[in-house]
Coordinates of C-alpha atoms and ligand atoms in Angstrom, one line a residue:
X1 CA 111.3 122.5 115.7
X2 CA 107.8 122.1 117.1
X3 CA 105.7 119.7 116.0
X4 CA 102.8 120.4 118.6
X5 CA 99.8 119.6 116.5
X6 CA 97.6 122.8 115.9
X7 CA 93.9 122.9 116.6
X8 CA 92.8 122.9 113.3
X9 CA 94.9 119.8 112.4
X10 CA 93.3 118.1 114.7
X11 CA 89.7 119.2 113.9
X12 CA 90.9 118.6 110.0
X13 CA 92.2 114.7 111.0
X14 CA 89.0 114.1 113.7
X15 CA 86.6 114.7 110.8
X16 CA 88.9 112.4 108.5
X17 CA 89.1 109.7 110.7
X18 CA 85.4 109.8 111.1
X19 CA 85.1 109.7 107.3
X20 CA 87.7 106.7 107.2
X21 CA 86.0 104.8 109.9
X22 CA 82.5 105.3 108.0
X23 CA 83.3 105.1 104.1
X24 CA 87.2 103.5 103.7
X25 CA 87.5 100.7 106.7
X26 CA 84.2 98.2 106.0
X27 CA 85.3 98.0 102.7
X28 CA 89.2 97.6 102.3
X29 CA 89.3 94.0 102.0
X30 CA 86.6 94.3 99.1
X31 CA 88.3 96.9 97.1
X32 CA 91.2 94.8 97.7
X33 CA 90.1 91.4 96.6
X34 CA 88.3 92.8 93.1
X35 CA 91.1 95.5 92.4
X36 CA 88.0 98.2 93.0
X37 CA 89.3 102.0 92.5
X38 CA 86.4 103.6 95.2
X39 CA 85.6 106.5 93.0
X40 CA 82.6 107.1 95.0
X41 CA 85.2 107.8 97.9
X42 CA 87.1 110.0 96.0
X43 CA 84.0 111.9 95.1
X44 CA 83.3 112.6 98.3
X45 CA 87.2 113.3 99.6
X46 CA 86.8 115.7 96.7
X47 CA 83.7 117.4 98.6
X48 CA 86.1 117.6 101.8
X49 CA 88.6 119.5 100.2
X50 CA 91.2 116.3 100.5
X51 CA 92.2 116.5 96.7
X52 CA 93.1 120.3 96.9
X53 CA 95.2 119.8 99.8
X54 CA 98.3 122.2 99.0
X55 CA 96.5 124.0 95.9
X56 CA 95.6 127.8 97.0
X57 CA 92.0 128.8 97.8
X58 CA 92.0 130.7 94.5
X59 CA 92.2 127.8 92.9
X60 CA 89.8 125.9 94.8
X61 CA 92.1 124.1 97.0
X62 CA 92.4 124.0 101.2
X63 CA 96.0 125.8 101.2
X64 CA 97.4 123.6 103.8
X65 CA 100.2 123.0 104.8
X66 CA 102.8 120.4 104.3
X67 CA 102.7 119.1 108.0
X68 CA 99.0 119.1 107.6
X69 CA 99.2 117.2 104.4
X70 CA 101.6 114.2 105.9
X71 CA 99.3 113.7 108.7
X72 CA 96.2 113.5 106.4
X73 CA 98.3 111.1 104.0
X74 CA 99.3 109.1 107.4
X75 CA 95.6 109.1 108.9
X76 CA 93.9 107.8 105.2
X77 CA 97.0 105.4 105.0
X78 CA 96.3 103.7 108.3
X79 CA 93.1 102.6 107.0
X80 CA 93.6 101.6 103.5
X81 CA 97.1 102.4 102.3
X82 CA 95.9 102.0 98.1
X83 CA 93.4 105.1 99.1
X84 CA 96.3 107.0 100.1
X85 CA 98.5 106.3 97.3
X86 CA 95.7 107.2 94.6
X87 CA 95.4 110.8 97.3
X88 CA 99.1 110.8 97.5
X89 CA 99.7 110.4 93.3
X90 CA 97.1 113.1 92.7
X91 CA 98.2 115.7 95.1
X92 CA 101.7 116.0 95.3
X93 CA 102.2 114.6 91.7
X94 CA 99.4 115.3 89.4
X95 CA 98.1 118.2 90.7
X96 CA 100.9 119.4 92.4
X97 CA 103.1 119.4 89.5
X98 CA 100.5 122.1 87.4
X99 CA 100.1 123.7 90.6
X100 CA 103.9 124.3 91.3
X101 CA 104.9 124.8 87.5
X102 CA 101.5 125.8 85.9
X103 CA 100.9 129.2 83.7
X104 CA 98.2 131.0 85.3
X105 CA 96.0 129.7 82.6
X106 CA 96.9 126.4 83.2
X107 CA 96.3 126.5 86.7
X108 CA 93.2 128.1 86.3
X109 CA 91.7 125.4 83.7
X110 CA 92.5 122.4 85.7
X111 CA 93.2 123.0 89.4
X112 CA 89.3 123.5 90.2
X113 CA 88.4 119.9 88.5
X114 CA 91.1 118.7 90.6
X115 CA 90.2 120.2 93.9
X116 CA 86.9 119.6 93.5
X117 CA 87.7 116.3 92.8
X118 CA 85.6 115.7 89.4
X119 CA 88.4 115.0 88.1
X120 CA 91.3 113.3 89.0
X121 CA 94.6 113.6 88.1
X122 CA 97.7 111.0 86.8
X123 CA 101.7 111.7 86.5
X124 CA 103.6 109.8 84.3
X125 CA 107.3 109.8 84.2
X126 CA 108.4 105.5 84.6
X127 CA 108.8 103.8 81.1
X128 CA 109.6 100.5 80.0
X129 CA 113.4 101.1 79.9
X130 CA 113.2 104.1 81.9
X131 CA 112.6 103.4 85.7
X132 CA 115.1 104.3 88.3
X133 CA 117.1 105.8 85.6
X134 CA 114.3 108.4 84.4
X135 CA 116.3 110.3 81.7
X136 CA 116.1 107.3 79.8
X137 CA 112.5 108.5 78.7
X138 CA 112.1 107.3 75.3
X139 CA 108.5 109.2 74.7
X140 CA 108.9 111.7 72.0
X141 CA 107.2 114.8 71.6
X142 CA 107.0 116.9 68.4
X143 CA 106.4 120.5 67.6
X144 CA 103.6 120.0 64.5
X145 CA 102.2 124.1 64.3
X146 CA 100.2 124.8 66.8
X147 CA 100.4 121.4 68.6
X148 CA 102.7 118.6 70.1
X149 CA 102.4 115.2 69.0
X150 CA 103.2 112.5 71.5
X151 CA 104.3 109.2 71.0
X152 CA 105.4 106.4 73.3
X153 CA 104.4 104.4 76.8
X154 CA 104.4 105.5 80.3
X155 CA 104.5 102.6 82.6
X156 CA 103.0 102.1 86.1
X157 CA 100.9 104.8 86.5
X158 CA 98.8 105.2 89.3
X159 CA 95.1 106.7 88.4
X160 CA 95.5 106.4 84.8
X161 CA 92.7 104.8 83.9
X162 CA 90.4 106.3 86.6
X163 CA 92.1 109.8 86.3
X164 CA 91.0 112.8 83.4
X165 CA 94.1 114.2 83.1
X166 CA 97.9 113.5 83.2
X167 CA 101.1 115.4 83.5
X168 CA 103.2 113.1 81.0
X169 CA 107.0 113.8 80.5
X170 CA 108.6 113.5 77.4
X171 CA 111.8 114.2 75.1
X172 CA 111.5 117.6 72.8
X173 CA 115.1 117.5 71.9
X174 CA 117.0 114.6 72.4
X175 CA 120.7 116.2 71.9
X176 CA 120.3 117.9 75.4
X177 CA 119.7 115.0 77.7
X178 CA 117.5 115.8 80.7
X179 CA 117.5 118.7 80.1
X180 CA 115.7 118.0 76.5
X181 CA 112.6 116.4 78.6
X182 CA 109.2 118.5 78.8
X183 CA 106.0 118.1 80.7
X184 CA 102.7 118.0 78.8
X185 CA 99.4 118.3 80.6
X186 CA 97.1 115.8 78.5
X187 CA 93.7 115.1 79.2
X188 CA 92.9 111.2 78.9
X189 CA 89.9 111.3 76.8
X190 CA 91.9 113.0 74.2
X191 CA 91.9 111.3 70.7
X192 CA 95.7 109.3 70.7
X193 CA 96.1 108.4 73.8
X194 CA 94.9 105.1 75.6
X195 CA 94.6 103.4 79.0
X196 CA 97.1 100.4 78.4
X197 CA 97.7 96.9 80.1
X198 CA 96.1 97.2 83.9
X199 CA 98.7 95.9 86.5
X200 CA 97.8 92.9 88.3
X201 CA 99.3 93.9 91.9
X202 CA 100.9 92.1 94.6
X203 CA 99.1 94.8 97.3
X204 CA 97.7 98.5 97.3
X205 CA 95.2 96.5 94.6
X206 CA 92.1 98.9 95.0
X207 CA 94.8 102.1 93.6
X208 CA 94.8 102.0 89.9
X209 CA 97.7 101.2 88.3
X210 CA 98.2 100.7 84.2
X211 CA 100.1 101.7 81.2
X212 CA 99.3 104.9 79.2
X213 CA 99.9 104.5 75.3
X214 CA 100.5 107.2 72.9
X215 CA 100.2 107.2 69.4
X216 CA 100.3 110.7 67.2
X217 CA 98.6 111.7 70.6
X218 CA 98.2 115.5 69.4
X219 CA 98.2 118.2 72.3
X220 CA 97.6 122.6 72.0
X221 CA 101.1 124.0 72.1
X222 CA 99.3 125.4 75.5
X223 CA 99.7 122.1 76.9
X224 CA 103.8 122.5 77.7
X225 CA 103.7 122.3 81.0
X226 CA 106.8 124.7 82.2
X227 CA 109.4 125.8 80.2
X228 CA 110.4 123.8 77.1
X229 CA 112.9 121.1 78.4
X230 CA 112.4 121.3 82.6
X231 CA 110.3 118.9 82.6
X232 CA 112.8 116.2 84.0
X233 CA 114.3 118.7 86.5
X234 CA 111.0 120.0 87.5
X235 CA 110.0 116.0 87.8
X236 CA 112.8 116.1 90.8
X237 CA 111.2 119.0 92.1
X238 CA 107.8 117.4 92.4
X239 CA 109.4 114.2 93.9
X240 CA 110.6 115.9 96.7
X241 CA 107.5 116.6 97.5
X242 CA 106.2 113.3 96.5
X243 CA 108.5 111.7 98.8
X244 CA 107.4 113.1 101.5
X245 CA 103.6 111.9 101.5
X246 CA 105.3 108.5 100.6
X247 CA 107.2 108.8 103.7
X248 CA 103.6 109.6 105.5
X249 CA 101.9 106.8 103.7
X250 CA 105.0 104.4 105.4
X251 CA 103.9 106.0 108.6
X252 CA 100.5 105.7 108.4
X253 CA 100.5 102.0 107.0
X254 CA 102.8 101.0 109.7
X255 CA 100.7 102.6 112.9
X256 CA 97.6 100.7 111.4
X257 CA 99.3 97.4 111.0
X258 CA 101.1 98.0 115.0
X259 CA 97.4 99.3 116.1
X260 CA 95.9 96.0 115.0
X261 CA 98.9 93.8 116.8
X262 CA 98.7 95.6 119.7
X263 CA 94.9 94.9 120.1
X264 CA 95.3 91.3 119.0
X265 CA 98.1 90.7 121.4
X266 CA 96.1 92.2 124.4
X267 CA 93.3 89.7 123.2
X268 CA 95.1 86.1 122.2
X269 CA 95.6 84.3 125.0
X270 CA 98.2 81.4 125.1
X271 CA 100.2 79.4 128.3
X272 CA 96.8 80.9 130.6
X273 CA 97.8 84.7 129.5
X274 CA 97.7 87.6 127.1
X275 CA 100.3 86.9 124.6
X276 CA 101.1 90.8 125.4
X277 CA 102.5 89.7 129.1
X278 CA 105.4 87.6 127.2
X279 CA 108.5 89.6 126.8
X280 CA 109.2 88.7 123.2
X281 CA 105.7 90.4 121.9
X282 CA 106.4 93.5 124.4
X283 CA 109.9 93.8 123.1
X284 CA 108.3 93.8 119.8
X285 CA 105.7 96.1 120.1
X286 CA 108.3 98.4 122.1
X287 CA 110.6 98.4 118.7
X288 CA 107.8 99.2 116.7
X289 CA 106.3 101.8 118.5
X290 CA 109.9 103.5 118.2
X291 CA 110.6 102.9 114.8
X292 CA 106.9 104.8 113.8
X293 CA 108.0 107.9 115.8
X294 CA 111.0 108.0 114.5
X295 CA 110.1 107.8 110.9
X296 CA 107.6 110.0 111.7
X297 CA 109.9 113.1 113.6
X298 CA 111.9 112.4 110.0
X299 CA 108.8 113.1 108.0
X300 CA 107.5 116.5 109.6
X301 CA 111.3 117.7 109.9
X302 CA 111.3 117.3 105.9
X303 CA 107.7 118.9 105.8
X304 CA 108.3 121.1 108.3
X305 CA 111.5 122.3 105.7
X306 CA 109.2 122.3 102.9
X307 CA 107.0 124.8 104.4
X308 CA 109.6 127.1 105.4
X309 CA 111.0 126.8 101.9
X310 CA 114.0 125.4 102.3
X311 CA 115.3 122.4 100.5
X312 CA 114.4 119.3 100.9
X313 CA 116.2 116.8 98.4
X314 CA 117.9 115.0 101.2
X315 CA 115.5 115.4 103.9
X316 CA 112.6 113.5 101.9
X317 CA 114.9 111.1 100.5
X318 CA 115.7 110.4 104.1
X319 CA 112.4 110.1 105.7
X320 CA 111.4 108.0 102.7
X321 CA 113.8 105.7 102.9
X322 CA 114.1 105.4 106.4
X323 CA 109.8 105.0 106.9
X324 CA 109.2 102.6 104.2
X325 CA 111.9 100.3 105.3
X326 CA 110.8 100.9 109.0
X327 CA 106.7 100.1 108.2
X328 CA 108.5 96.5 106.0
X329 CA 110.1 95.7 109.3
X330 CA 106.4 96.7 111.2
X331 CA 104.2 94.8 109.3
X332 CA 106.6 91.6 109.1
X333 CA 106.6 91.9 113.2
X334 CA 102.6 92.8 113.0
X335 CA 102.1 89.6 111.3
X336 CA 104.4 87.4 113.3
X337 CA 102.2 89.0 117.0
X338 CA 99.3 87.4 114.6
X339 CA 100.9 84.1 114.4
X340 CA 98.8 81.8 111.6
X341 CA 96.0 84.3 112.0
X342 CA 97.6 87.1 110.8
X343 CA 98.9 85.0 107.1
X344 CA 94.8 84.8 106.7
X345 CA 92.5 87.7 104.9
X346 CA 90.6 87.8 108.4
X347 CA 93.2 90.2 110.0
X348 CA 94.2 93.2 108.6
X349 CA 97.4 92.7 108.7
X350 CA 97.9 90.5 106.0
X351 CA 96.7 92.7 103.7
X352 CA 99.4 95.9 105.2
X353 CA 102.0 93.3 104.5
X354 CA 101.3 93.3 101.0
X355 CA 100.4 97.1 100.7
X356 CA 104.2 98.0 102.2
X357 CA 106.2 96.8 99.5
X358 CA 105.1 99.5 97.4
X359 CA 106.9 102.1 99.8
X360 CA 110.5 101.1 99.6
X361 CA 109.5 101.1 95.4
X362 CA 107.4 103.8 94.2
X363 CA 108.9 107.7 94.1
X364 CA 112.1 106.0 94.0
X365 CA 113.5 102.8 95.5
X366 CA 115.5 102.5 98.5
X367 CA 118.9 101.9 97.0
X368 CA 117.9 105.7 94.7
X369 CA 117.1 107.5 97.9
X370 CA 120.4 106.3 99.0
X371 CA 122.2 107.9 96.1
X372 CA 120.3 110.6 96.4
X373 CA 120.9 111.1 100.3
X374 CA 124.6 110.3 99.4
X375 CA 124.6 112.8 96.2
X376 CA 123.9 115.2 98.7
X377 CA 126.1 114.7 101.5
X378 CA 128.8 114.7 98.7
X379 CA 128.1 117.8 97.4
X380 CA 126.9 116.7 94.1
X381 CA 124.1 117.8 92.2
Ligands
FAD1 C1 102.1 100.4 92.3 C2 103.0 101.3 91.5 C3 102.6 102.6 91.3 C4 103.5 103.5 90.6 N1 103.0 104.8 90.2 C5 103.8 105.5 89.4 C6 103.3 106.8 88.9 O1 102.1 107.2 89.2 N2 104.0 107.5 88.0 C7 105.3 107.1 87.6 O2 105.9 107.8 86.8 N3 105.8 105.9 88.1 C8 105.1 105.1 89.0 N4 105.6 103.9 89.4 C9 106.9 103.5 89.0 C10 108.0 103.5 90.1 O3 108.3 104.8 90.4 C11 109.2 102.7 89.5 O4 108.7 101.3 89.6 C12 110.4 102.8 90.3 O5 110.9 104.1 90.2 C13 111.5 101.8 90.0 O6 111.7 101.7 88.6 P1 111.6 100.2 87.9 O7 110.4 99.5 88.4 O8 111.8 100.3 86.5 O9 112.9 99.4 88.6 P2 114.4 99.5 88.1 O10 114.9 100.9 87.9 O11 114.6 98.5 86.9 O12 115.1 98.9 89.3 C14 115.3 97.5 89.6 C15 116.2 97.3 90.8 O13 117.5 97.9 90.5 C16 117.9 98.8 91.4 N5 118.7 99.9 90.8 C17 118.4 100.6 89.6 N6 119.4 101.5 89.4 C18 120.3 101.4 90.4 C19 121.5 102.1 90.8 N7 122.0 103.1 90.0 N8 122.1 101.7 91.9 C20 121.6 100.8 92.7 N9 120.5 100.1 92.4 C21 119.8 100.4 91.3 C22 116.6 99.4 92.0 O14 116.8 100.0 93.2 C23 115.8 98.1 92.0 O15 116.1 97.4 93.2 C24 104.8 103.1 90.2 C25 105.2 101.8 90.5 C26 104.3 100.9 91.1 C27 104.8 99.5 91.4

């Protein structure tokens, strides 16, 4: 498998790290400190074609690729990891959900907001009582004519109070199991729905995160996203995906936190030398170094797969779970090269240390990916 970086990638991630540089990085620790969703930022991403990544030029969208998609989520990520998670939950997940299962008059209603990035979009599966084990969704929906009414929560949603609309799964027959949960596109300014409790967050503070609340919530029978009950498997289709740019978030989050060590360690001077001349800090910044390649080798093999088709159920689950828990490990080390500098808000570092817990959590924890790697390996479905 090559994974020589094209020309155009590297035009395409040139012009975003410009845009990074100028836009994201003088304000991260702001954003940060007031849980500030940069909508301005998204506005112009929008403009770049950066929330239309995968869609098809038809619809708006850039058409890349997957392996250009991980590299753009790694690039943002290196910078402000919460910019990339917001990116990340409305490409692959929001958008990428009514792009992959849309009707062709779905697609063509709300893909072009999307892409364009006037509006921006939400996916809700986590409930209250329904976290790693998702077909515990509890949220109802209800055939009423020539419309669905929704009832229930969805918990821990990114961009739901920033985004217009949401792909929102919920149970239309409960007898069946998973296979009785549907997907509903729902626009968030619609009468019956509302922007719950907003989550106070250990890191990735400037990404919106908050409850969505339905009560007799009343959708168009249009609104079913996919066929009536594939919503929960089609969920697993779009986290496969979804794990991938989590995978290149880990990446990307990591690189920034081992950029910003190796430049301090270079700089700090302690015994009459660069703490980089002491063997400890080289052996550090040697393991780290490793452990980013190597996460990142296992994110464009499973992007790599997804391009050419093929499955990628373990592939992401393995990249994911491998990269978050790498860019943990990374950040912990970036911070100790920092010494007491790096537990202050005047390195960047501290504020990656937060940001990475999210990895080994969101799109499924670690110990899921392992059951889903190990599903896999065992033949299981
Ligand atoms: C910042 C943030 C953004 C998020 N954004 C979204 C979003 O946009 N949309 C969305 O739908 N969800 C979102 N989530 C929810 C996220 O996907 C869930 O938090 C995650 O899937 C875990 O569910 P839970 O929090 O209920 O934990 P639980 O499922 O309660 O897990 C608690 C612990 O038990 C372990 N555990 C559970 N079951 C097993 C098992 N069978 N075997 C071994 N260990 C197990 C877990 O690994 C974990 O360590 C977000 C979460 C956060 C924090």
């Amino acid at each position: 498998m090559s994974t020589a970086v094209s020309a155009e990638r590297r035009a395409i991630l040139r012009s975003l790290s410009e845009f990074c540089e100028a836009e994201i990085r003088p304000h991260v620790l702001a954003w940060d400190e007031a849980q500030e969703f940069p909508r301005d930022v998204f506005r112009k991403l929008g403009q770049l074609g950066f929330l239309g990544v995968l869609v098809p030029e038809k619809y708006g969208g850039a058409a890349l690729s997957y392996m250009d998609y991980q590299a753009i989520v790694e690039e943002i990520a290196s910078v402000d990891p919460a910019v990339a998670l917001a990116l990340a939950a409305h490409n692959s997940l929001g958008s990428g959900h009514i792009a992959q299962f849309g009707s062709e008059a779905q697609r063509q209603k709300y893909l072009p907001r999307l892409t364009s990035g006037e509006w921006l979009a939400a996916w809700g599966l986590t409930e209250a009582d329904a976290g790693s084990d998702s077909s515990g969704t509890k949220t109802t929906a209800v055939r009423d004519g020539e419309s669905w009414v929704l009832n229930g929560s969805k918990n821990f949603i990114t961009n739901a109070s920033v985004g217009r609309v949401a792909v929102l799964m919920a149970v239309t027959d409960r007898e069946r199991g998973n296979k009785g949960i549907s997907a509903f596109i729902v626009e968030l300014d619609h009468p019956g729905i509302r922007v719950g409790k907003k989550e106070n967050k250990l890191g990735m503070r400037a990404s919106d995160t908050c409850t969505l609340v339905m009560e007799d919530c009343r959708v168009p029978a249009g609104n079913l996203l996919g066929q009536p009950g594939s919503g929960w498997v089609d969920s697993m289709k779009v986290l496969d995906g979804g794990r991938i740019s989590i995978a290149a978030l880990s990446v990307g989050l990591a690189r920034g936190a081992y950029e910003a060590a190796l430049a301090y360690s270079r700089d700090r001077r302690q015994f009459g030398k660069p703490i980089c001349e002491f063997e400890a800090i080289q052996f550090y910044l040697a393991e780290m170094a490793t452990g980013i390649d190597a996460a990142r080798l296992l994110t464009e093999r499973a992007a790599a797969a997804k391009d050419a088709g093929e499955p990628v159920t373990k592939l992401s689950a393995q990249a994911k779970l491998f990269a978050s828990e790498m860019a943990v490990h990374v950040t912990d080390r970036a911070i100790q090269i920092h010494g007491g500098y790096g537990f202050t808000k005047d390195y960047p570092v501290e504020k990656f240390y937060r940001d990475v817990k999210l990895c080994t959590i969101g799109e499924g924890t670690s110990e899921i990916q392992k059951l889903v790697i190990a599903r896999q390996l065992l033949g299981g479905a």
